[in-house]
Short mmCIF file of C-alpha atoms and ligand atoms in Angstrom, two decimals:
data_model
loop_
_atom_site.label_atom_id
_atom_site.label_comp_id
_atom_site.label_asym_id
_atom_site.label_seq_id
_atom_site.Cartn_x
_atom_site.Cartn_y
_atom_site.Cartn_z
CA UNK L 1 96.46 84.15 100.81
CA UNK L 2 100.00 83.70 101.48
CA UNK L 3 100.61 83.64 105.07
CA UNK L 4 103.58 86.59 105.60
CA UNK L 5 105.25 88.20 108.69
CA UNK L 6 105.79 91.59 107.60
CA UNK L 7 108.73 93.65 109.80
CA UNK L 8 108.11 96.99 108.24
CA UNK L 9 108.99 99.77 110.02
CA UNK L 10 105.72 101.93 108.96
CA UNK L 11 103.06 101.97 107.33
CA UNK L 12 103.41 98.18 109.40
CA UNK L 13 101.46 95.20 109.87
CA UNK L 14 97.99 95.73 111.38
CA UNK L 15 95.95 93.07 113.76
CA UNK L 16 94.52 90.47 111.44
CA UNK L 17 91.16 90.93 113.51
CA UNK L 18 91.23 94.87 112.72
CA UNK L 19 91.43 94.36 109.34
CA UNK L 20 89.26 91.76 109.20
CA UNK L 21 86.41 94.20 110.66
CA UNK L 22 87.34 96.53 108.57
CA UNK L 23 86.48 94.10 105.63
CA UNK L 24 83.30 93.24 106.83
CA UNK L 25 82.32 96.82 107.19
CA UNK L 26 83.64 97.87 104.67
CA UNK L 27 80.26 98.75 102.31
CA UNK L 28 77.77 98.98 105.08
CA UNK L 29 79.05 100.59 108.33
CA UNK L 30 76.59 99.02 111.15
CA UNK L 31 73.42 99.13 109.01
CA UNK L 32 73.95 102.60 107.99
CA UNK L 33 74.39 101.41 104.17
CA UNK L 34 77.83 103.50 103.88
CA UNK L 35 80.92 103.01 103.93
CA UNK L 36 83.28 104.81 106.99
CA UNK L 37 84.99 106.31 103.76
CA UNK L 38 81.46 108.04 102.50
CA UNK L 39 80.94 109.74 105.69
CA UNK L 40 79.84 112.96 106.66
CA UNK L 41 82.48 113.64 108.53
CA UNK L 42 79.50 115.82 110.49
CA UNK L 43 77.31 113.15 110.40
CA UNK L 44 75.71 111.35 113.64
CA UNK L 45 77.28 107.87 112.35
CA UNK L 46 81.09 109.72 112.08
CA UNK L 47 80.60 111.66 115.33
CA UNK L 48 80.17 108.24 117.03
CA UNK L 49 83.43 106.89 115.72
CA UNK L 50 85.22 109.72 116.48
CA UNK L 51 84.09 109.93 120.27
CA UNK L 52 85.08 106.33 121.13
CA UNK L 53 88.43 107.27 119.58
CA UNK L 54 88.95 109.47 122.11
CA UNK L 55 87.83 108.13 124.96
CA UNK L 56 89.30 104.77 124.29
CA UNK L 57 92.28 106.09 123.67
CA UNK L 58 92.36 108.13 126.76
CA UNK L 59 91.26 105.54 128.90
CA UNK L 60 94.08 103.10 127.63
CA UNK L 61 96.75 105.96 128.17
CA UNK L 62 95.40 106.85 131.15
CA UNK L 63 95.50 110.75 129.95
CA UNK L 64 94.65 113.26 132.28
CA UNK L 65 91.51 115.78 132.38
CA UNK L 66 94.39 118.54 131.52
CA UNK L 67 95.68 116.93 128.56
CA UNK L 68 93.88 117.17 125.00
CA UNK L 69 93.52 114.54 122.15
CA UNK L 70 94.44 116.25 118.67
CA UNK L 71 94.22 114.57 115.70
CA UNK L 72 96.28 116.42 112.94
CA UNK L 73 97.32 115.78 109.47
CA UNK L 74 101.14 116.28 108.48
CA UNK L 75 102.70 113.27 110.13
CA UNK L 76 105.18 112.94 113.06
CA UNK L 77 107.44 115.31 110.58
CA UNK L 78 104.49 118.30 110.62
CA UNK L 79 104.33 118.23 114.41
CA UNK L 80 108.45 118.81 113.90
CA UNK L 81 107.67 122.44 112.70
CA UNK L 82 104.23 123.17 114.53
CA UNK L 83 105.81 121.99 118.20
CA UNK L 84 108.07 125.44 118.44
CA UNK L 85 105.59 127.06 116.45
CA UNK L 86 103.06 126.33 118.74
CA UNK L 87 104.74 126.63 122.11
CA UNK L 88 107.42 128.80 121.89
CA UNK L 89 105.73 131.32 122.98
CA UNK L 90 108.13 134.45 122.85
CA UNK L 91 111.13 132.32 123.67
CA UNK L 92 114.34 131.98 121.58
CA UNK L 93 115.29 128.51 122.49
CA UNK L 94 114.52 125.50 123.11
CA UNK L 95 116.53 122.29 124.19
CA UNK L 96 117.05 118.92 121.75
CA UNK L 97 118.00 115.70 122.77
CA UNK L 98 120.13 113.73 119.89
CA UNK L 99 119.45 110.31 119.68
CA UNK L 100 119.54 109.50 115.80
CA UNK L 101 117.93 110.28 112.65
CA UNK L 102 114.51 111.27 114.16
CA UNK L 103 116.07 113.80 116.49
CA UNK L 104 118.01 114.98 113.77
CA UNK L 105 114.78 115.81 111.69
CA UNK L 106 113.34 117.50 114.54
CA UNK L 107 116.62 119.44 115.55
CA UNK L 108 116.79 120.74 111.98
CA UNK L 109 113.35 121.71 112.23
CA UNK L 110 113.57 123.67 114.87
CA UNK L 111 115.99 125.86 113.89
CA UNK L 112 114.07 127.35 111.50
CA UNK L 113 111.91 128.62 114.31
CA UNK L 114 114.77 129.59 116.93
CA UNK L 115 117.92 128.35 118.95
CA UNK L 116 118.35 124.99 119.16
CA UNK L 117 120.71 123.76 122.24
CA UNK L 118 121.47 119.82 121.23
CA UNK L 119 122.15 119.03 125.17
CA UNK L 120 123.06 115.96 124.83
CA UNK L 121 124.37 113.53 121.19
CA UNK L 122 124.88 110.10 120.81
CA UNK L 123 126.37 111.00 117.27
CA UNK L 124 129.94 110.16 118.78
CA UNK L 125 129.23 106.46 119.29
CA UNK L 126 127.15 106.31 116.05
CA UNK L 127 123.78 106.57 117.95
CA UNK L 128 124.02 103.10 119.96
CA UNK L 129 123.68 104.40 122.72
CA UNK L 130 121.58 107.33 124.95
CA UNK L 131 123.91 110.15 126.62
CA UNK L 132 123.68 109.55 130.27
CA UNK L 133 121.30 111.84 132.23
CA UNK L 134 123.99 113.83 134.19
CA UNK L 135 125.90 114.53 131.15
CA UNK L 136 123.13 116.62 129.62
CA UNK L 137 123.10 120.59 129.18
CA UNK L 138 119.86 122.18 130.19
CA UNK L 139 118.92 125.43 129.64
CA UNK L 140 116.21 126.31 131.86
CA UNK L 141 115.44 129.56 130.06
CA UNK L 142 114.29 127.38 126.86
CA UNK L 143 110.98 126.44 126.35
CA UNK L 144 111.15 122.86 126.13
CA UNK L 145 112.99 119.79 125.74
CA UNK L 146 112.43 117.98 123.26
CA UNK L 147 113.88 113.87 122.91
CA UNK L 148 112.48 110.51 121.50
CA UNK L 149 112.01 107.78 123.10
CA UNK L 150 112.20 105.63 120.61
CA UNK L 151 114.74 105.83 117.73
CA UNK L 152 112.99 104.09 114.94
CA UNK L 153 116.11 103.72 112.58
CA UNK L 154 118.75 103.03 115.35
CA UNK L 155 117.32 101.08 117.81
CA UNK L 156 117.91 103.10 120.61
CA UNK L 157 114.83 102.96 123.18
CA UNK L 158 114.70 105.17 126.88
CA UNK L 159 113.58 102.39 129.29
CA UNK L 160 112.56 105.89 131.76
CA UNK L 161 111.30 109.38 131.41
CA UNK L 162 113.98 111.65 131.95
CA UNK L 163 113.59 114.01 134.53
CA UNK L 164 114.52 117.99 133.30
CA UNK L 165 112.93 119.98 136.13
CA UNK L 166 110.62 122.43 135.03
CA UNK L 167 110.91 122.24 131.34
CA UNK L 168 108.09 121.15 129.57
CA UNK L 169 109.02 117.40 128.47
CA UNK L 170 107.77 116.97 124.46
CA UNK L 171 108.30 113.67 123.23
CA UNK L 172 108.20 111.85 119.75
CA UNK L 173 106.98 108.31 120.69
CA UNK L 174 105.82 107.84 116.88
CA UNK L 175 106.98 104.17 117.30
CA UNK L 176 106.86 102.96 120.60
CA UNK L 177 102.89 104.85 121.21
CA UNK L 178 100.94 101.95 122.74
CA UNK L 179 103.68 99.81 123.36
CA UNK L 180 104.46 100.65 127.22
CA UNK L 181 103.11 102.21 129.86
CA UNK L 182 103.38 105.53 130.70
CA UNK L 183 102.85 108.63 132.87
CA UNK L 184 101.60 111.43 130.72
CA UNK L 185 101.49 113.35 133.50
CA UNK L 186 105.44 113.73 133.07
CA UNK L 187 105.00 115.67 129.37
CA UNK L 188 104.03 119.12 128.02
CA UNK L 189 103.42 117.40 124.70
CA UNK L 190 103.69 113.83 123.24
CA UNK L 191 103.14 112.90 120.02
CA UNK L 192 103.19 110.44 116.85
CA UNK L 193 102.09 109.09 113.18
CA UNK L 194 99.42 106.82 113.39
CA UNK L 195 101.52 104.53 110.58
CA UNK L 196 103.95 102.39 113.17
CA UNK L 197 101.46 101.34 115.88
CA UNK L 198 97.99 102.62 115.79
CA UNK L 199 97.03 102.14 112.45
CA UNK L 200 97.49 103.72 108.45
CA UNK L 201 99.20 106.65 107.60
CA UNK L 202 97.63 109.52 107.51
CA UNK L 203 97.20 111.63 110.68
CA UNK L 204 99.45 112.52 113.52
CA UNK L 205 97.91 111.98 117.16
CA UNK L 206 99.23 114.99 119.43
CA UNK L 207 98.32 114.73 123.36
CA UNK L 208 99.04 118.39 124.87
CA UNK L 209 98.72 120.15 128.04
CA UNK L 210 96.44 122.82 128.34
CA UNK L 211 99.16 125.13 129.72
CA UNK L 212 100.97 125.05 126.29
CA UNK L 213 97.88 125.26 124.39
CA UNK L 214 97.08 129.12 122.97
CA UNK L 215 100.79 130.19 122.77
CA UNK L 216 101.20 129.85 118.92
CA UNK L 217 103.00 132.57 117.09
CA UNK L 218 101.50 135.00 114.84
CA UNK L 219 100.58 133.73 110.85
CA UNK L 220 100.53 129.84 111.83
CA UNK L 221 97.99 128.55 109.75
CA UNK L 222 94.52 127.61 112.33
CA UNK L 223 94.69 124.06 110.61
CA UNK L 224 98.14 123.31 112.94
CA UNK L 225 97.17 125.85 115.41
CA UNK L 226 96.48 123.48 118.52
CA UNK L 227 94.19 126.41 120.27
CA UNK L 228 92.17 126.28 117.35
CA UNK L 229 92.41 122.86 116.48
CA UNK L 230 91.24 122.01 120.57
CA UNK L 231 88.40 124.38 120.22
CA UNK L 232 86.97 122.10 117.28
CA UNK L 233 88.27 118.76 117.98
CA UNK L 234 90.64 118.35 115.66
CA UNK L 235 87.76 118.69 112.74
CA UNK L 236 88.69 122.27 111.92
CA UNK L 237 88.60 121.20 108.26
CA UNK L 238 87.56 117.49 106.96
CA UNK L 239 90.06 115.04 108.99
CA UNK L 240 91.68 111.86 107.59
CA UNK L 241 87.90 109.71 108.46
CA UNK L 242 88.72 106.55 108.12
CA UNK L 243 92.08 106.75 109.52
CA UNK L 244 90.64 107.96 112.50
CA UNK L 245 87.91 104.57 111.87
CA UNK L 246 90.78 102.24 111.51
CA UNK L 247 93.12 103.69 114.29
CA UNK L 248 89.82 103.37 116.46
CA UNK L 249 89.36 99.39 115.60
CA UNK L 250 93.51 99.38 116.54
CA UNK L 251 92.16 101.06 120.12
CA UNK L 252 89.43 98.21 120.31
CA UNK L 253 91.59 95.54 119.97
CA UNK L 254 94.36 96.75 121.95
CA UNK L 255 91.84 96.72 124.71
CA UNK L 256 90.43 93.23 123.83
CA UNK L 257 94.24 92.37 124.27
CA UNK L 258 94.25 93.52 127.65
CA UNK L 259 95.40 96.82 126.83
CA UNK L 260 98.88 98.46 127.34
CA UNK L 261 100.12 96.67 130.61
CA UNK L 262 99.39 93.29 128.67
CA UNK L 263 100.55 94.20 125.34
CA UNK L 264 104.06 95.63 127.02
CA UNK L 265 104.72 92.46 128.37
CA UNK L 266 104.19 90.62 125.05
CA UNK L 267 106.11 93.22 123.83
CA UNK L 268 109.25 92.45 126.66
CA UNK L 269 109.17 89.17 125.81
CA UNK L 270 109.06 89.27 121.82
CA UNK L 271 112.35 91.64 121.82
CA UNK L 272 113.96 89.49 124.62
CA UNK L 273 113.83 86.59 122.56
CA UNK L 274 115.09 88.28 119.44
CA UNK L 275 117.91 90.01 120.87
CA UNK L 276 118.77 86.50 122.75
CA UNK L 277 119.30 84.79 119.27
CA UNK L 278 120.91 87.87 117.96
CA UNK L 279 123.52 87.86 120.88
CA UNK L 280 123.59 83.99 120.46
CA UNK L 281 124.78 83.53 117.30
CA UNK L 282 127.65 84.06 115.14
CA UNK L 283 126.21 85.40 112.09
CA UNK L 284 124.46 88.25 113.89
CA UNK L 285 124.91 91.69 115.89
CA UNK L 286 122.75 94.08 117.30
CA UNK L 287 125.35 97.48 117.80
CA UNK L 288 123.19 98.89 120.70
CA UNK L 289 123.95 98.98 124.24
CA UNK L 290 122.23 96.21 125.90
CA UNK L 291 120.57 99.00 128.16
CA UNK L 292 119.26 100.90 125.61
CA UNK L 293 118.08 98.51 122.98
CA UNK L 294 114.50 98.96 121.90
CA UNK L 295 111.66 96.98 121.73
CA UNK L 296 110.06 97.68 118.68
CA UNK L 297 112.87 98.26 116.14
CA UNK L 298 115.75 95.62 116.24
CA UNK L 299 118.29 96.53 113.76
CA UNK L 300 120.99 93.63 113.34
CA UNK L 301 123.89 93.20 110.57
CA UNK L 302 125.50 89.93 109.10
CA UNK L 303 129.25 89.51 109.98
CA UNK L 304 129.72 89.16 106.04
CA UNK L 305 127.54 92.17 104.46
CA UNK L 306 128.03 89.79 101.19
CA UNK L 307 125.14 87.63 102.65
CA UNK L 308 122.87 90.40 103.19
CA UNK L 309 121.10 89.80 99.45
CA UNK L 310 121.06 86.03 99.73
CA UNK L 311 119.16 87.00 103.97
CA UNK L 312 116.88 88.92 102.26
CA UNK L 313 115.90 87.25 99.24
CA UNK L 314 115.56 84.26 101.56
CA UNK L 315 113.50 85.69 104.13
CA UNK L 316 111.33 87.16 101.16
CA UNK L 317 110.56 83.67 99.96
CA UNK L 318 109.94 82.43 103.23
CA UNK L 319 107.09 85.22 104.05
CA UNK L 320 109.24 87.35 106.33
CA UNK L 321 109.20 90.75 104.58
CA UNK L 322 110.51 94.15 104.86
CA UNK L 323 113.67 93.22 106.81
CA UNK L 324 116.25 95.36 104.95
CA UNK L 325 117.56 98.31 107.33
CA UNK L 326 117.03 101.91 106.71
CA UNK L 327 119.53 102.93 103.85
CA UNK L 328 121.34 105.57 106.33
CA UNK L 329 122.49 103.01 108.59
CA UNK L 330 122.43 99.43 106.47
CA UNK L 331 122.24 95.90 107.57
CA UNK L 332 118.89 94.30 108.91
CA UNK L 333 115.88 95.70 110.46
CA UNK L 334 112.69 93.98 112.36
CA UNK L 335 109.91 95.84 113.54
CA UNK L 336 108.38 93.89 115.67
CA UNK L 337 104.90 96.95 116.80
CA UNK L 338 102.14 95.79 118.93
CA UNK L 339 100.58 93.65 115.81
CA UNK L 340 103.12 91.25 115.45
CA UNK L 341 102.23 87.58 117.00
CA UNK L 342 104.96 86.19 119.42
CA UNK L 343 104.57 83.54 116.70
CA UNK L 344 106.12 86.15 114.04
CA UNK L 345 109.24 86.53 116.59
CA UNK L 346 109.63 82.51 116.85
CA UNK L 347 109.60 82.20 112.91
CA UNK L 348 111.97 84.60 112.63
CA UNK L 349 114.14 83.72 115.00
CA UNK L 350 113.96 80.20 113.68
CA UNK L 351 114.43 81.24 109.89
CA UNK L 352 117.86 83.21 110.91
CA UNK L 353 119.30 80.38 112.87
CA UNK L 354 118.34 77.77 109.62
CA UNK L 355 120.31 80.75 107.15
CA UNK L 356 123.30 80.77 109.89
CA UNK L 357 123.76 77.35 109.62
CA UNK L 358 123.32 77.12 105.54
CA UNK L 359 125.53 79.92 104.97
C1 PLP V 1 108.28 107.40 111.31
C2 PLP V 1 108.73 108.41 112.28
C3 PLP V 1 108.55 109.79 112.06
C4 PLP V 1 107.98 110.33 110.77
O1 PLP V 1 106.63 110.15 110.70
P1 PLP V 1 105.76 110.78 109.50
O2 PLP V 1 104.37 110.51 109.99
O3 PLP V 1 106.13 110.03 108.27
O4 PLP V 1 106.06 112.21 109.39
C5 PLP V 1 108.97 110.66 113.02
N1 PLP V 1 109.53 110.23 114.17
C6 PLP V 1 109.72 108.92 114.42
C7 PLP V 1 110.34 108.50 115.71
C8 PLP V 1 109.32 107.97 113.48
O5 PLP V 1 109.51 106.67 113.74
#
């Protein structure tokens, strides 16, 4: 096989070791002589899978007792809809942070369940950087706030948790889950698709606090009702299996790695070299305030957009793949999730400063 760095933004690269395992157990799960995908999802073997998912992923969180683990199908985009219709509980608004295209998503969501107050945009300054703190609105009749953390197309990343009082805090950290530390303790909800750093597509992971849990509004379907959900861990109906399997090896090797603490300062390092060699050069630009630049999604433009074919069908015949930006904001992209080697970053960063000088 070809050896390739892949900078995807999601579905993304996975461990080499994870799917490795997942070859090797691929027809016989651990003697059972079945495949994770031929299941019982009731079964002993299943149940077994889907209990170290949870607790390994609560232990490397650090999650409190009052917190649940749901599993849920529907993406990061479902949990845009079921969020208000979950917790708004008999309230008419709730607050929205604007960051970029996520928030967007989510704020246009939301409206279709009640008021949405946008307290605070970055839209003037083309989302490159995050409102300061005292410039935001809050409403402290709404139910939440809702913001995220990590701005997957811009490149915009909170280094803190933003303090709103009394609010609950509900967070979209679909691509920077696993990357950092921190306090769940601070949130009413946090969630995120498997697809940027835990693993495939194909199931949303939703950590809530038992005081929001049982709120949900009349007619919500039971399958995104987190009450119901709860009360059958997440297997209400048949769940995404072996998405759940493979986010589970993720878990595993995350804590072979170290876990979080280790993997964030990988993670500090890989960006700080990129976004050196970025600043460095001449060919390059990253548009995001140094402050808020993120660590998983580097977005960077050519000073001549008439190179950005020859950059990409270069990179492609090098092995570095999936570098082309989002088509709603252009240029370059690198997503550089939990999976990619340091030794991915120092390619890269290699590659673009060999293109600089040939071009
Ligand atoms: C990718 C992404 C989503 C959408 O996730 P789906 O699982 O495809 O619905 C939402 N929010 C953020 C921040 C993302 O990066």
């Amino acid at each position: 096989m070809t050896k390739v760095y892949n900078f995807s933004a999601g579905p993304s690269m996975l461990p080499a070791a994870v799917l490795k395992q997942a070859q090797a157990e691929m027809l016989d799960w651990k003697g059972s002589g079945m495949s994770v995908m031929e299941m019982s999802h009731r079964g002993a073997e299943f149940m077994s899978i889907a209990k170290a998912l949870h607790e390994d992923l609560r232990e490397l969180m650090a999650i409190p007792d009052n917190y649940k683990i749901l599993f849920l199908q529907g993406g990061a985009t479902g949990q845009f809809s079921f969020i208000p219709a979950n917790i708004l509980a008999g309230k008419d608004k709730a607050c929205y942070i604007n960051t970029g295209a996520w928030s967007e998503k989510a704020i246009k969501s939301a409206k279709a369940y009640c008021n949405v107050i946008v307290s605070a945009s970055g839209e003037a300054n083309n989302f490159t950087s995050i409102p300061e703190r005292s410039t935001w609105n809050i409403d402290d009749q709404a139910a939440y706030l809702h913001y995220t953390p990590n701005e997957t197309i811009h490149g915009v990343e909170f280094q803190d948790i933003p303090d709103v009082g009394d609010l609950p805090l509900v967070a979209d950290i679909s691509s920077n889950i696993l990357s950092r530390s921190i306090d769940v303790s601070k949130f009413g909800i946090i969630y995120a698709g498997t697809q940027k750093n835990m693993g495939p597509a194909g199931a949303a992971v939703v950590i809530v606090r038992d005081d929001l849990i049982g709120k949900a509004q009349k007619g919500l379907p039971d399958i995104f009702n987190y009450e119901k959900q709860a009360n059958q861990e997440s297997m209400l109906n048949t769940p995404a299996s072996y998405t759940w399997y493979l986010v589970g090896l993720v878990l595993q090797w995350l804590k072979a790695q170290g876990g979080i603490a280790a993997i964030e300062q990988i993670n500090q390092r890989k960006a700080a070299k990129l976004y050196a060699a970025i600043d460095q050069s001449g060919l390059y630009s990253n548009p995001v305030a140094v402050a808020d630049r993120s660590r998983m999604n580097v977005p960077f433009i050519l000073a001549d957009n008439e190179l950005d074919k020859a950059f990409l069908a270069t990179a492609k015949e090098q092995g570095f793949l999936s570098l082309k930006g989002h088509r709603s904001v252009g240029g370059m992209r690198a997503s550089i999730y939990n999976a990619m080697p340091e030794s991915g970053i120092d390619a890269l960063i290699q590659f673009m400063a060999e293109f600089e000088r040939t071009h």
